[in-house]
Amino acid sequence: QVQLVESGGGLVQAGDSLRLSCAASGRTFSSYIMGWFRQAPGKEREFVARIRPSSLTDYTNSVKGRFTISRDNAKNTVYLQMNSLKPEDTAVYYCTAETVITGSRFWGQGTQVTVSS
């Protein structure tokens, strides 16, 4: 079991940047696949980015080149640097921790990101 707490959301203008942080509890943070999902109003939750224990990363096409996911295992924290934000990035962003062997996924409570045009 792992607890996840997101922070860093807010209201910004198109073209601005934000950095989301997700602090995780527990002593096995480095073994988790850490990720970010988002859910816009009236839409299904969607995958945004993930970073594996090896630090290999994956992104959904719509954020490639604009978002960067990173992790600091010493701080049990994963980050999502979001640049060149667009109104369509407006959503609640959720941090996830996924176990490699079983695929169990834990979720944070979410943080709101609103991008005005």
Short mmCIF file of C-alpha atoms in Angstrom, two decimals:
data_model
loop_
_atom_site.label_atom_id
_atom_site.label_comp_id
_atom_site.label_asym_id
_atom_site.label_seq_id
_atom_site.Cartn_x
_atom_site.Cartn_y
_atom_site.Cartn_z
CA GLN A 1 0.00 0.00 0.00
CA VAL A 2 1.23 3.49 -0.77
CA GLN A 3 -0.29 6.91 -0.13
CA LEU A 4 0.10 9.59 -2.78
CA VAL A 5 -0.34 13.33 -2.28
CA GLU A 6 -0.32 15.66 -5.29
CA SER A 7 0.40 19.37 -5.23
CA GLY A 8 1.22 22.19 -7.62
CA GLY A 9 -2.00 22.58 -9.53
CA GLY A 10 -3.56 25.95 -10.20
CA LEU A 11 -4.95 28.45 -12.67
CA VAL A 12 -2.60 29.62 -15.42
CA GLN A 13 -2.81 31.19 -18.85
CA ALA A 14 -2.18 29.42 -22.13
CA GLY A 15 1.55 29.18 -22.78
CA ASP A 16 2.46 29.16 -19.09
CA SER A 17 4.19 26.39 -17.16
CA LEU A 18 3.34 24.42 -14.04
CA ARG A 19 5.13 21.70 -12.12
CA LEU A 20 3.08 19.07 -10.35
CA SER A 21 4.58 17.09 -7.50
CA CYS A 22 3.48 13.83 -5.97
CA ALA A 23 4.87 12.70 -2.64
CA ALA A 24 4.61 9.01 -1.85
CA SER A 25 4.72 7.19 1.44
CA GLY A 26 6.57 3.94 2.01
CA ARG A 27 10.05 2.58 1.61
CA THR A 28 9.74 0.97 -1.81
CA PHE A 29 9.08 4.04 -3.93
CA SER A 30 11.95 3.28 -6.30
CA SER A 31 10.35 -0.01 -7.30
CA TYR A 32 7.08 1.52 -8.52
CA ILE A 33 6.12 2.64 -11.98
CA MET A 34 5.01 6.20 -11.27
CA GLY A 35 2.54 7.91 -13.52
CA TRP A 36 0.15 10.75 -14.15
CA PHE A 37 -3.39 10.54 -15.47
CA ARG A 38 -5.90 13.32 -16.00
CA GLN A 39 -9.64 13.73 -16.28
CA ALA A 40 -11.27 16.68 -17.97
CA PRO A 41 -14.90 17.62 -17.29
CA GLY A 42 -17.25 15.25 -19.08
CA LYS A 43 -14.42 13.04 -20.32
CA GLU A 44 -12.91 9.75 -19.30
CA ARG A 45 -9.72 9.61 -17.31
CA GLU A 46 -6.70 9.33 -19.62
CA PHE A 47 -3.06 8.40 -19.34
CA VAL A 48 -0.58 11.28 -19.49
CA ALA A 49 2.89 9.98 -18.63
CA ARG A 50 4.77 7.28 -16.74
CA ILE A 51 8.29 6.70 -15.51
CA ARG A 52 9.59 3.24 -14.77
CA PRO A 53 12.06 2.24 -12.04
CA SER A 54 14.70 2.28 -14.79
CA SER A 55 13.70 5.92 -15.51
CA LEU A 56 12.40 5.05 -18.96
CA THR A 57 9.44 7.30 -19.77
CA ASP A 58 6.29 7.18 -21.86
CA TYR A 59 3.93 9.99 -22.83
CA THR A 60 0.61 10.33 -24.52
CA ASN A 61 1.01 11.96 -27.93
CA SER A 62 -0.76 15.18 -27.02
CA VAL A 63 1.84 16.13 -24.40
CA LYS A 64 5.04 14.90 -26.04
CA GLY A 65 7.59 17.70 -26.24
CA ARG A 66 5.70 19.81 -23.68
CA PHE A 67 5.52 17.67 -20.53
CA THR A 68 8.37 15.96 -18.71
CA ILE A 69 7.99 13.35 -16.00
CA SER A 70 10.82 12.77 -13.55
CA ARG A 71 11.38 11.12 -10.21
CA ASP A 72 13.55 11.68 -7.15
CA ASN A 73 13.80 8.39 -5.33
CA ALA A 74 15.62 9.99 -2.40
CA LYS A 75 12.58 12.23 -1.83
CA ASN A 76 9.91 9.65 -2.76
CA THR A 77 8.57 12.19 -5.20
CA VAL A 78 7.54 12.21 -8.85
CA TYR A 79 7.16 15.39 -10.86
CA LEU A 80 5.34 16.47 -13.97
CA GLN A 81 6.79 19.57 -15.58
CA MET A 82 4.19 21.03 -17.91
CA ASN A 83 5.25 23.68 -20.40
CA SER A 84 3.38 25.48 -23.16
CA LEU A 85 0.10 24.69 -21.49
CA LYS A 86 -3.05 24.73 -23.57
CA PRO A 87 -6.71 25.13 -22.55
CA GLU A 88 -7.24 21.49 -23.49
CA ASP A 89 -4.80 20.51 -20.73
CA THR A 90 -7.41 21.63 -18.20
CA ALA A 91 -8.22 18.65 -16.00
CA VAL A 92 -7.80 17.06 -12.61
CA TYR A 93 -4.39 15.43 -12.61
CA TYR A 94 -3.89 12.21 -10.67
CA CYS A 95 -0.65 10.63 -9.55
CA THR A 96 -0.39 6.85 -9.68
CA ALA A 97 1.96 4.21 -8.35
CA GLU A 98 1.91 0.82 -10.06
CA THR A 99 3.65 -2.33 -8.90
CA VAL A 100 5.77 -3.96 -11.57
CA ILE A 101 4.92 -7.58 -10.71
CA THR A 102 1.18 -7.48 -9.98
CA GLY A 103 0.16 -4.34 -11.83
CA SER A 104 -1.75 -3.03 -8.84
CA ARG A 105 -2.26 0.72 -9.15
CA PHE A 106 -2.68 3.24 -6.36
CA TRP A 107 -4.16 6.71 -6.90
CA GLY A 108 -3.74 10.11 -5.35
CA GLN A 109 -6.65 12.43 -4.67
CA GLY A 110 -5.94 14.66 -7.66
CA THR A 111 -4.98 18.27 -8.22
CA GLN A 112 -6.82 20.71 -10.47
CA VAL A 113 -5.06 22.35 -13.39
CA THR A 114 -6.96 25.06 -15.24
CA VAL A 115 -5.54 26.75 -18.32
CA SER A 116 -7.31 29.86 -19.54
CA SER A 117 -7.13 31.04 -23.13
#
